[in-house]
Coordinates of C-alpha atoms in Angstrom, one line a residue:
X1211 CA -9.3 -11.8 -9.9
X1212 CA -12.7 -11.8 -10.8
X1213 CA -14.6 -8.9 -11.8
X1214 CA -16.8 -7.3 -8.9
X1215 CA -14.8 -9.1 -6.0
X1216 CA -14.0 -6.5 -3.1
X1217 CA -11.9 -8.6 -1.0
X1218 CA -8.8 -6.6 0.1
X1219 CA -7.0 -10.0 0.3
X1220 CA -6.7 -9.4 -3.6
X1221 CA -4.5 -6.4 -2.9
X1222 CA -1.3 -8.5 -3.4
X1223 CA 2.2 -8.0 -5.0
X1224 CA 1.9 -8.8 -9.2
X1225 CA 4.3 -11.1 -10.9
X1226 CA 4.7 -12.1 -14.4
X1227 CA 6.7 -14.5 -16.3
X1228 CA 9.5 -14.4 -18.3
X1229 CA 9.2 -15.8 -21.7
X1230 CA 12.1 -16.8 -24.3
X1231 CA 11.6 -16.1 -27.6
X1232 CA 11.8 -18.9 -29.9
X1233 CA 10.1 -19.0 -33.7
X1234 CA 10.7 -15.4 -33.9
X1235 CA 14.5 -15.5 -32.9
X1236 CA 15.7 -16.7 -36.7
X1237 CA 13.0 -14.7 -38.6
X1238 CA 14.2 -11.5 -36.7
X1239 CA 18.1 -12.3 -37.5
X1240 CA 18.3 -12.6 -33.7
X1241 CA 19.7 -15.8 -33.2
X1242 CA 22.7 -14.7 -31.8
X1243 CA 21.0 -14.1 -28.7
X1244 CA 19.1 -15.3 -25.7
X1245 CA 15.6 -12.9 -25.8
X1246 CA 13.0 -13.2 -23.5
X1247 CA 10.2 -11.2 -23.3
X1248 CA 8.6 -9.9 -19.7
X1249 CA 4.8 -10.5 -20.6
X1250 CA 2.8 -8.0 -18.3
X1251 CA 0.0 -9.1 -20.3
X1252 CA -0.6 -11.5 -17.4
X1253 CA -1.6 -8.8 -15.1
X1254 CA -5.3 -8.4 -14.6
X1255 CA -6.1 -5.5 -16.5
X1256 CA -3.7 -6.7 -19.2
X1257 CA -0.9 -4.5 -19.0
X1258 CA 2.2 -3.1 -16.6
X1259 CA 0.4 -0.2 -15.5
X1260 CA -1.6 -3.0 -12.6
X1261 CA 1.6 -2.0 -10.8
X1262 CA 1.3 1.8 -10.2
X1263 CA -2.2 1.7 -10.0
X1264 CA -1.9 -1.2 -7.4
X1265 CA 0.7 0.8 -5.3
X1266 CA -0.8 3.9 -5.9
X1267 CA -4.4 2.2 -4.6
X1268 CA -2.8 0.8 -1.8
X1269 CA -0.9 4.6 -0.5
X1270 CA -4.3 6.2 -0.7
X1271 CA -5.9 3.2 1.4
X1272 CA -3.2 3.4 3.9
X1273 CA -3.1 7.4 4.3
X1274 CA -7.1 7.5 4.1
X1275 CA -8.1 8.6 1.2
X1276 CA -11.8 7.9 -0.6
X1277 CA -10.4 8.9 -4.0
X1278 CA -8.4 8.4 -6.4
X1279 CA -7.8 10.5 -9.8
X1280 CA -5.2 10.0 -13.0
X1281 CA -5.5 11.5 -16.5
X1282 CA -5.0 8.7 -19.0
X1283 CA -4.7 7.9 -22.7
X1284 CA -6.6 4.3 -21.5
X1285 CA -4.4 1.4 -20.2
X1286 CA -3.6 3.0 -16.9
X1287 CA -7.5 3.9 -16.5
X1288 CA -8.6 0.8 -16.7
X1289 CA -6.2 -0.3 -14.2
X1290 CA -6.9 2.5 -11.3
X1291 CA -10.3 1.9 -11.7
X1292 CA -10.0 -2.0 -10.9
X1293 CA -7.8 -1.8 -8.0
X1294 CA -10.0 1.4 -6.7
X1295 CA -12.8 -0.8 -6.7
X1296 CA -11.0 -3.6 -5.3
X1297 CA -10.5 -1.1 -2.3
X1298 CA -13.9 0.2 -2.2
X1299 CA -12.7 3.3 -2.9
X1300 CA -13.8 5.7 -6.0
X1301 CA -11.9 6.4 -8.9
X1302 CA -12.2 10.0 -11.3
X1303 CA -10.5 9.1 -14.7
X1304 CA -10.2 12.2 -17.1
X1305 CA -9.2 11.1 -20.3
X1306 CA -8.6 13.4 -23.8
X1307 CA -11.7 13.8 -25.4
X1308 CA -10.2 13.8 -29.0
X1309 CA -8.5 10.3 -28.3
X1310 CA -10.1 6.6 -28.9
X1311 CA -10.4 5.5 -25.5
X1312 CA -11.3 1.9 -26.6
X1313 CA -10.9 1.3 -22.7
X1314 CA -13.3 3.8 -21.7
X1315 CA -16.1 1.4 -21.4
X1316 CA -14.4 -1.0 -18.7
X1317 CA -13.0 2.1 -16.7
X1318 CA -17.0 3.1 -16.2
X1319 CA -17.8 -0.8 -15.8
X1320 CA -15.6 -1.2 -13.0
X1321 CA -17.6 1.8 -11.5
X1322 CA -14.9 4.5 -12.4
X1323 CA -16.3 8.2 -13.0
X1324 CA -14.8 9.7 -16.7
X1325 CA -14.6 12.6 -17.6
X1326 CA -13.5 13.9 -20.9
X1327 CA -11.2 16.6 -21.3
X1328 CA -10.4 18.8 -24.5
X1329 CA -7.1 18.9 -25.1
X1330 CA -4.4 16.4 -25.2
X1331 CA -3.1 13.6 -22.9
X1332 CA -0.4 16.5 -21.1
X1333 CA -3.9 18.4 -20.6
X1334 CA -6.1 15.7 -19.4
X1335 CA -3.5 15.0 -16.5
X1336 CA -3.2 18.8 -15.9
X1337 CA -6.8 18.8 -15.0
X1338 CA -6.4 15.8 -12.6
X1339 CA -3.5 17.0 -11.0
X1340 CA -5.5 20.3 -10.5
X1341 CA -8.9 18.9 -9.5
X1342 CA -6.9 16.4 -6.8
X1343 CA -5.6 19.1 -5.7
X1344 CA -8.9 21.5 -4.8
X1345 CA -10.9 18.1 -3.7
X1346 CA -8.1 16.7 -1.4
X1347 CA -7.9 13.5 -3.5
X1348 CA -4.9 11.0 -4.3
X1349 CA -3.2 12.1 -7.2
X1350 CA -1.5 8.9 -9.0
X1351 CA -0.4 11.3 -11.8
X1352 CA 3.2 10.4 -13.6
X1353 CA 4.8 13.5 -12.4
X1354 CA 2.5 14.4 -9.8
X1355 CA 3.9 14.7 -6.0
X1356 CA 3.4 11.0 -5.6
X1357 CA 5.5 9.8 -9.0
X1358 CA 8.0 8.3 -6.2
X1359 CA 5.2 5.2 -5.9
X1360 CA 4.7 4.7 -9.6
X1361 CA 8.7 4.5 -9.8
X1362 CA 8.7 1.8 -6.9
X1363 CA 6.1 -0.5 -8.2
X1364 CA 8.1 -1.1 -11.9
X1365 CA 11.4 -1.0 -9.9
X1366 CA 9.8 -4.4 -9.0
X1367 CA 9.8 -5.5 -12.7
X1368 CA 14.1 -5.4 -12.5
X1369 CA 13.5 -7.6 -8.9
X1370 CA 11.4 -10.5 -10.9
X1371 CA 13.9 -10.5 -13.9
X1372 CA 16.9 -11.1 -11.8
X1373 CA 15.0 -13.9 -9.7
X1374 CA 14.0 -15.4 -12.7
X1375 CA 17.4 -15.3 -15.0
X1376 CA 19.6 -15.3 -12.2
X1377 CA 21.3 -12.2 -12.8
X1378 CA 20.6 -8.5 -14.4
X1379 CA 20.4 -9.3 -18.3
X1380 CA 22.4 -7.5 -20.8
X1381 CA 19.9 -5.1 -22.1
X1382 CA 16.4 -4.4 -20.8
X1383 CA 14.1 -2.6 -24.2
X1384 CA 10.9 -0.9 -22.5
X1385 CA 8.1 0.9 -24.2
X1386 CA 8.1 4.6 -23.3
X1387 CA 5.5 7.3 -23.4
X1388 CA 6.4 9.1 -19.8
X1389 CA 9.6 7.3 -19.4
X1390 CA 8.1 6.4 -15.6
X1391 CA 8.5 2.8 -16.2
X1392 CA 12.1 2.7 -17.4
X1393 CA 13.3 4.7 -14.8
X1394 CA 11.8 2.3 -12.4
X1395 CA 13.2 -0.4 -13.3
X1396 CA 16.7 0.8 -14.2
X1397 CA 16.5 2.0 -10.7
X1398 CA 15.2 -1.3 -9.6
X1399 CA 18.9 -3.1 -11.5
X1400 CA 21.0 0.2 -10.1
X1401 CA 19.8 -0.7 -6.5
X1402 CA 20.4 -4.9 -7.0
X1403 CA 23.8 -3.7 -8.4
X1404 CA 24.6 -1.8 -6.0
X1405 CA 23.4 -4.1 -2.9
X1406 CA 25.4 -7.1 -4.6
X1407 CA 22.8 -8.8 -6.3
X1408 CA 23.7 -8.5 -9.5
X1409 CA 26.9 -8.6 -11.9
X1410 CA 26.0 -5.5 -13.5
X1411 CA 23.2 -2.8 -14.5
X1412 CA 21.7 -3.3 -18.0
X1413 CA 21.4 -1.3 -20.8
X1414 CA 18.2 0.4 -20.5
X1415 CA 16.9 0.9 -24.6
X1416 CA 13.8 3.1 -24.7
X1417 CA 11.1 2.2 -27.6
X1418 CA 8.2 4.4 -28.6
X1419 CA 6.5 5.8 -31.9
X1420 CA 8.2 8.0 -34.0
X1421 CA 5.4 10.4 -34.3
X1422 CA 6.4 12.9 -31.6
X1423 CA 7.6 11.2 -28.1
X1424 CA 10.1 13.5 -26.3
X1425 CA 12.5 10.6 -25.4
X1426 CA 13.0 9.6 -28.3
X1427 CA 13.0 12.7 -30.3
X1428 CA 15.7 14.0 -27.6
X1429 CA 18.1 11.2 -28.1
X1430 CA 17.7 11.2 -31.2
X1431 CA 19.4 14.9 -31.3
X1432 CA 22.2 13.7 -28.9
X1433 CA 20.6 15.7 -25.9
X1434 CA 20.6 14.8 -22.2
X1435 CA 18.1 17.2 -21.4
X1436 CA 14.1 16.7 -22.9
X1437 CA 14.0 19.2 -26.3
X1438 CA 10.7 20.8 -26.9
X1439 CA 8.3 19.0 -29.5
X1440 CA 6.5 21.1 -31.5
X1441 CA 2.8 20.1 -31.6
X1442 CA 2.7 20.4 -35.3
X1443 CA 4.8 16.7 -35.8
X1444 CA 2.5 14.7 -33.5
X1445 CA 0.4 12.2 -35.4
X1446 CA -1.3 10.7 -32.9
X1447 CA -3.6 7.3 -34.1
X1448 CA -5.5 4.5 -31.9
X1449 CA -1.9 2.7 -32.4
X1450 CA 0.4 4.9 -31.2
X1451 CA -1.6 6.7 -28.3
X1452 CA 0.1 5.2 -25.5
X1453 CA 3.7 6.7 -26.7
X1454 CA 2.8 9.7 -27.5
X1455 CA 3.8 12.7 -25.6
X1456 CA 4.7 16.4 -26.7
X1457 CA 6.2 16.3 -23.2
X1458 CA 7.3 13.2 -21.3
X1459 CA 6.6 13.7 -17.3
X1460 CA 9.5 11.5 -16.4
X1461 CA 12.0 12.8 -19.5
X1462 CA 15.1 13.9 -17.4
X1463 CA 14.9 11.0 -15.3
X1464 CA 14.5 8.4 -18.1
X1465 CA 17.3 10.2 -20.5
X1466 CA 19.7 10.5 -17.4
X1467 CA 19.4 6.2 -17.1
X1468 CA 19.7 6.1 -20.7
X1469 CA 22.6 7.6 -20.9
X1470 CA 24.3 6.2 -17.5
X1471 CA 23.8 2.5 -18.9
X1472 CA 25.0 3.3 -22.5
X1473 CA 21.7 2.3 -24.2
X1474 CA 19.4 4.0 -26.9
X1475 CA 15.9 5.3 -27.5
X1476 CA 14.3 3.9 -30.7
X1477 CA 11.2 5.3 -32.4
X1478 CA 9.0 3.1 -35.3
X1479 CA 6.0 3.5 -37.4
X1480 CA 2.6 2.4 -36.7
X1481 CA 3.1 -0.3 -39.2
X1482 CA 6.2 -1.8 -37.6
X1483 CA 4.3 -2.0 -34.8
X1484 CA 1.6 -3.3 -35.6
X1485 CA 3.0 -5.9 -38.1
X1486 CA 5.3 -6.8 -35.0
X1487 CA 2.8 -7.6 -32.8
X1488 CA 1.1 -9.8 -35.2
X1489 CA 4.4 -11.8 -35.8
X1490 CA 4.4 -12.7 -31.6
X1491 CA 0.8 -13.7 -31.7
X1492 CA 1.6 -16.0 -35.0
X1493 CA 4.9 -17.2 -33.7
X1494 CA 5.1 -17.3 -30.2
X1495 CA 1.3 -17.2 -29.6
X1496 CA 1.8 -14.0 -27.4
X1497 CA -0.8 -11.5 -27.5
X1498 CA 1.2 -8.0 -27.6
X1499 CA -0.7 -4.4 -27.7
X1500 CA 1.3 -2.7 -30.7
X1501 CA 2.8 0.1 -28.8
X1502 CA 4.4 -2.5 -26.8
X1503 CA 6.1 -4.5 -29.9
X1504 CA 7.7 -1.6 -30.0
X1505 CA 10.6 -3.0 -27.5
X1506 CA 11.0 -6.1 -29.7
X1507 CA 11.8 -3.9 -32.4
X1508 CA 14.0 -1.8 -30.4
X1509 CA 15.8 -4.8 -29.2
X1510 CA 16.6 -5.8 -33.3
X1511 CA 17.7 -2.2 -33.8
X1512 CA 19.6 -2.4 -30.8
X1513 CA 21.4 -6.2 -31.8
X1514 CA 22.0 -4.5 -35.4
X1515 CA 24.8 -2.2 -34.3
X1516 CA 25.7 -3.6 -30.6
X1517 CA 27.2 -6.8 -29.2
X1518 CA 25.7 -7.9 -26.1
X1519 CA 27.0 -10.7 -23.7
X1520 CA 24.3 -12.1 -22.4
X1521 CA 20.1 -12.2 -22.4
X1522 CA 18.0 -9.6 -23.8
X1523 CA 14.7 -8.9 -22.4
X1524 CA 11.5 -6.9 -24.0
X1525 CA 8.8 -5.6 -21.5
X1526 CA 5.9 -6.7 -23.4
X1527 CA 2.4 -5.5 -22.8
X1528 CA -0.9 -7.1 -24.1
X1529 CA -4.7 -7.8 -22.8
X1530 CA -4.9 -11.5 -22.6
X1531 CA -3.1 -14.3 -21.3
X1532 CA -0.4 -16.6 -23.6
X1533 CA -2.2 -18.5 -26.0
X1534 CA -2.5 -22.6 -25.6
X1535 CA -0.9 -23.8 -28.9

């Protein structure tokens, strides 16, 4: 899609591929299984959250709406504010003041209005939520009163790994600041399962930072309900942004498919993940955002203490395509 082009015939349905690790497999000590990563680095805007905002642009076009809002850390910005203009329709991105917000600059170049909140990322979609709510605008919040579309769109992401494997894979690691995306697509494997389409529902393995994501830390404790975090152990850096959260909108929902499936929720450093996403850009010439080589090291935590019989996948986010090599 190319930058400025309004054509509502680029509306359409994403797809990305499916790539099998290979260099990495023996350095990792994962050569005892088949692991493919899901690169959603191919989606325009670089990273999975092209589905929601793609869904979420497409309800407010179809139930007439002339705005969208969404409080973001930066990824999911950028991409509400490139379908929104795709639509013709305007986008009102509030973002934490205190955070980096290296993706500030293309949310205002693809027209998108910002505006910085004090506070952190729970606050910035507060005010969203809030402000769609007095100006009658669409509210594509994680949590907000239209989650059910966010959960839909990555439900699609289970849909395109079964088509392109040929079955539900052993164990599905996704990077996890809400927990939106793994519940949609562990609903997106409970609902092939169900219908026939599949042999069996993965194990859904939850990856994030270890400084202060309420997934992780409530797994961690052996809790199926979301624990409090207290603000003091959040260490929040341009890394681990994204995974952050004192309180995870989609918590109960993503801990409830946790635990049905039997998988795990995995926090790491900022230097795991950053060294890990250098390793798949040096070995398997993927481009990977840190915070998202965090499911590549979930899936080697994972291996370490649990068999699997059969594929493992990675959602893998980046900002560029796969490098030629």
């Amino acid at each position: 899609m190319e930058e400025g082009d309004s054509s509502s015939s680029k509306l359409l349905a994403l797809s990305t591929p499916l790539l099998k690790l290979t260099s990495l497999r023996k350095l990792l000590n994962l050569d005892g299984a088949a692991v493919y990563l899901k690169y959603e680095g191919y989606n325009p805007t670089g990273t999975h959250k092209d589905r929601a905002a793609l869904a979420h642009v497409g309800e407010a076009v179809l139930n007439g709406y002339d705005t969208v809002t969404v409080g973001t850390c930066g990824n999911y910005g950028v991409a509400v504010a490139y379908y929104a203009r795709l639509a013709g329709l305007r986008a009102v991105i509030f973002v934490p003041k205190g955070y980096s917000n290296s993706r500030v600059p293309e949310m205002k170049r693809y027209g998108a209005r910002v505006v910085e909140v004090e506070g952190p990322y729970e606050d910035a979609v507060a005010v969203s939520v809030s402000s769609a709510r007095a100006n009658g605008w669409y509210d594509a919040n994680p949590g907000s009163v239209n989650d059910h579309v966010s959960i839909e769109a990555y439900s699609l992401i289970a849909r395109e790994i079964v088509r392109q494997l040929g079955d539900a894979p052993a164990v599905v690691a996704v990077p996890v600041g809400n927990g939106t995306t793994l519940v949609g697509i562990y609903h997106g494997f409970y609902r092939l399962y169900r219908a026939g389409e599949t042999t069996r529902i993965p194990r859904m393995v939850a990856a994030s930072t270890s400084n202060a994501n309420q997934l992780v830390y409530s797994w961690s404790r052996g809790s199926t309900e979301p624990l409090p975090v207290e603000v003091s152990e959040v260490r929040e850096t341009p890394v681990n942004e994204p995974l952050v959260a004192i309180r995870s909108l989609n918590a109960e929902e993503a801990l409830r498919a946790i635990y049905a499936s039997k998988g795990a929720a995995f926090g790491f450093s900022d230097s795991e993940m950053v060294e890990m996403s250098i390793l798949l850009r040096a070995f398997e010439g993927v481009s990977a955002l840190p915070a998202s080589a965090s499911a590549l090291l979930a899936v080697r935590e994972y291996l370490k203490a649990n068999e699997v019989d059969g594929p493992v996948v990675a959602v893998i986010t980046g900002r560029w395509r796969r490098e030629k090599r």
